[in-house]
CSV table of C-alpha atoms in Angstrom, one decimal:
chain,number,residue,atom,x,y,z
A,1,UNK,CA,-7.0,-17.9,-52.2
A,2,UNK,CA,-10.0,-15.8,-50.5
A,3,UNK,CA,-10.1,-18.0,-47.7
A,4,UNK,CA,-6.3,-18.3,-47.1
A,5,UNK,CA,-6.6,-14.0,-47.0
A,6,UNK,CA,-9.6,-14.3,-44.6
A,7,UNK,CA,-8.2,-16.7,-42.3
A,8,UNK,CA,-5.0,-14.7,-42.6
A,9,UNK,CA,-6.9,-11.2,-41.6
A,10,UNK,CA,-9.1,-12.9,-38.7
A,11,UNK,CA,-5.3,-14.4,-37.0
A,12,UNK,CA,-4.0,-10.9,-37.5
A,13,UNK,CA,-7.1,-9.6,-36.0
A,14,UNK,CA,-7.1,-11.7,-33.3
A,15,UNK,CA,-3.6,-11.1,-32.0
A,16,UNK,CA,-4.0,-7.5,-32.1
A,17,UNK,CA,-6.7,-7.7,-30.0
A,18,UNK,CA,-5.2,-10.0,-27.6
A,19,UNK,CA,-2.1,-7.9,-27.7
A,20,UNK,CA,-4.2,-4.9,-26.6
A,21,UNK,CA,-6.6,-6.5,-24.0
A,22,UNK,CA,-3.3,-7.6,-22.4
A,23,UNK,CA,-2.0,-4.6,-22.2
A,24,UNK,CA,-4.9,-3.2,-21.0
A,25,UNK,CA,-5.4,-5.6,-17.8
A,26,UNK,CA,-1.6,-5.1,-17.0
A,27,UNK,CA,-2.0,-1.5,-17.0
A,28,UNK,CA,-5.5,-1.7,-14.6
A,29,UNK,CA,-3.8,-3.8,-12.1
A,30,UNK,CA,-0.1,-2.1,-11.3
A,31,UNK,CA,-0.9,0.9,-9.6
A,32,UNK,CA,1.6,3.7,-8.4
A,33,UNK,CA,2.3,3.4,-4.5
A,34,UNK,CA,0.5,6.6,-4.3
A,35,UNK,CA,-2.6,6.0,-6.1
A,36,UNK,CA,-2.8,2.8,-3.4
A,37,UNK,CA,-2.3,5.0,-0.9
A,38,UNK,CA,-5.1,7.4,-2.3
A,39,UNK,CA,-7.6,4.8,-2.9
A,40,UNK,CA,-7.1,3.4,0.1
A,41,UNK,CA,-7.6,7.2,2.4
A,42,UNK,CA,-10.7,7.3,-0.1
A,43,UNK,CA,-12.0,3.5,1.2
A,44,UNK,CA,-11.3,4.8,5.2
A,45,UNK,CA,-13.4,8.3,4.3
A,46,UNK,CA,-16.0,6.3,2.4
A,47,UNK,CA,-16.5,3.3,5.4
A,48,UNK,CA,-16.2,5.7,8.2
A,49,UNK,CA,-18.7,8.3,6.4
A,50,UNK,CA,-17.1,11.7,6.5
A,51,UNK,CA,-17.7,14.7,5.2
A,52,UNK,CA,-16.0,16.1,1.8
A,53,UNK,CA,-13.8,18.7,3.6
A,54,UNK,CA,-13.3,16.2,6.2
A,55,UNK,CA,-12.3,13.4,4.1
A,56,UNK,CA,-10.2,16.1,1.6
A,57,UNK,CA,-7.9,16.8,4.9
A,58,UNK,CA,-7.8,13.4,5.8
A,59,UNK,CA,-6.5,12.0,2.0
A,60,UNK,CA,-4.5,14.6,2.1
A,61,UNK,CA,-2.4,14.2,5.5
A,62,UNK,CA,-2.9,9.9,4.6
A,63,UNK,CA,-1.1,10.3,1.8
A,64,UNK,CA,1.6,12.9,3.4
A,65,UNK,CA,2.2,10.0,6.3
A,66,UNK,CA,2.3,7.4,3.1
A,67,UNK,CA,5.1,9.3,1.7
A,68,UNK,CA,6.7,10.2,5.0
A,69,UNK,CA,6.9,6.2,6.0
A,70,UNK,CA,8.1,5.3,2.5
A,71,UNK,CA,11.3,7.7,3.0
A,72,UNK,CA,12.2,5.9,5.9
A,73,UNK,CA,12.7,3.2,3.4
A,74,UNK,CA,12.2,-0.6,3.9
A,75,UNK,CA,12.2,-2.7,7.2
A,76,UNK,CA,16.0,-4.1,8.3
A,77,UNK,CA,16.0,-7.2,7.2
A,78,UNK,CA,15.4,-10.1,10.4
A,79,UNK,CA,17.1,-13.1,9.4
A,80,UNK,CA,19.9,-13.4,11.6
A,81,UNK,CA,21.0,-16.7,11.5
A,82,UNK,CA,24.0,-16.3,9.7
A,83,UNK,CA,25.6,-13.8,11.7
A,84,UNK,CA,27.7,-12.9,14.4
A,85,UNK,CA,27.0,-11.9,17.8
A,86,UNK,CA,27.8,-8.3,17.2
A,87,UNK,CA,26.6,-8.7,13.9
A,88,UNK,CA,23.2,-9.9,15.1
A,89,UNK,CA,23.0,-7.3,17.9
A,90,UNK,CA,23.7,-4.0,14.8
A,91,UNK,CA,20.8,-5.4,13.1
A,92,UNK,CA,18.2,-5.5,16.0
A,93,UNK,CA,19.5,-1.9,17.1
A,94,UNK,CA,18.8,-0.7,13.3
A,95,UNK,CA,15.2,-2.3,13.5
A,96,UNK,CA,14.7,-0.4,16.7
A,97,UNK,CA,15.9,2.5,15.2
A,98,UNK,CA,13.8,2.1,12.1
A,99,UNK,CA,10.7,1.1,14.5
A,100,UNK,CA,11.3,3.9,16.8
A,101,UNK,CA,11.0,6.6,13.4
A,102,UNK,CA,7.6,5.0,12.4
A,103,UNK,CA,6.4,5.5,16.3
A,104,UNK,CA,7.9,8.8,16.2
A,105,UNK,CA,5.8,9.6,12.5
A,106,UNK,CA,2.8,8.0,14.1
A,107,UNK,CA,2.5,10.0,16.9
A,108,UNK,CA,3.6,13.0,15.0
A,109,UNK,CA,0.3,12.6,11.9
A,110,UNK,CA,-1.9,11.1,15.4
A,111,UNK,CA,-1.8,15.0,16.8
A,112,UNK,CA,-2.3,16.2,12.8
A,113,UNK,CA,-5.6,13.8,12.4
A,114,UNK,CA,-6.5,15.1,15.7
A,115,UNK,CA,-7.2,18.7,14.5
A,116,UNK,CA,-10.3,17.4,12.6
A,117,UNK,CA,-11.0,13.9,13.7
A,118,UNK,CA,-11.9,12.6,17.3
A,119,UNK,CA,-9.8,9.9,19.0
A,120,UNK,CA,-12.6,7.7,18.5
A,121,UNK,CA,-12.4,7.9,14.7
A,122,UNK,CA,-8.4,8.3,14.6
A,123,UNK,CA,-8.5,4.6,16.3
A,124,UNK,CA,-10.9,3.5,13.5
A,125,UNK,CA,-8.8,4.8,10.7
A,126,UNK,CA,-5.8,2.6,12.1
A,127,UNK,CA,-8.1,-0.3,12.7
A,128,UNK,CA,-9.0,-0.1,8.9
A,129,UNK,CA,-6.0,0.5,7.5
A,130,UNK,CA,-4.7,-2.4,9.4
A,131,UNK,CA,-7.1,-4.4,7.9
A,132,UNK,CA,-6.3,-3.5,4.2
A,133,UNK,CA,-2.9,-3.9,4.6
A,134,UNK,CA,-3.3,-7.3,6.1
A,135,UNK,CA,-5.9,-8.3,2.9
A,136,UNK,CA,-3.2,-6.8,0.9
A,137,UNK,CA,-0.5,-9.1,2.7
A,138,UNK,CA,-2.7,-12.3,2.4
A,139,UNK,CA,-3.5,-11.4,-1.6
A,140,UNK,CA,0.7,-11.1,-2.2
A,141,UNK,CA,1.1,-14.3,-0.3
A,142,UNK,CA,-1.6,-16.1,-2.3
A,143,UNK,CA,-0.5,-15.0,-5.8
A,144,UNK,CA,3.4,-16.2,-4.8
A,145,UNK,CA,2.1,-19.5,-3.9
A,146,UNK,CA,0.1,-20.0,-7.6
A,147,UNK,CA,3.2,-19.2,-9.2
């Protein structure tokens, strides 16, 4: 009877625990689109060495541009094989138009980060956030393919 109550505590044990660690390790790897974008103005400040008021005003007008691009909302769908002329020709005018706002909010937060960055460093900041995003790309990609 004493074993059959150890081996009874231990299995109640263990699933707790198990329950909890995976909790835990869903919670550590979903983050909020704005603590991405955080960490990832942090990462450019860090790799391109800037100063703390420097890199406060740049994670701060990051993030704004972040937010400012997400409002546009997502990218008009491309596969247009299914439709009509007309059809076909809507949807490439609405990816123009939608392409057209993120040149517009680009060129808009480009004269912002030029206040306290150089054009030098402005280039480096899209260079690295291009390549995050396409790490980022290649992770997704990779996990859809193990499923």
């Amino acid at each position: 009877m004493k074993n059959i109550i150890k081996v009874l505590t231990l299995a109640i044990a263990m699933v707790t625990i198990s329950a909890s660690t995976y909790a835990q390790k869903n919670e550590r790897q979903r983050m909020t689109r704005e603590q991405l974008a955080e960490t990832q103005a942090r990462f450019i400040a860090n790799e391109m060495a800037m100063d703390d008021s420097t890199a406060t005003r740049f994670v701060e007008t990051f993030c704004q541009f972040q937010k400012d691009i997400w409002a546009l909302g997502p990218r008009p769908k491309r596969d247009a094989s299914h439709l009509s002329d007309k059809e076909a020709e809507q949807a490439m005018n609405e990816r123009f138009t939608h392409s057209q706002k993120i040149l517009d909010l680009r060129k808009r937060y480009y004269l912002k980060y030029s206040k306290f960055l150089t054009p030098k460093q402005i280039e480096r900041v899209y260079e690295l956030e291009r390549k995050m995003m396409n790490r980022l790309f290649h992770r997704s990609q990779n996990k859809e393919n193990h499923k």
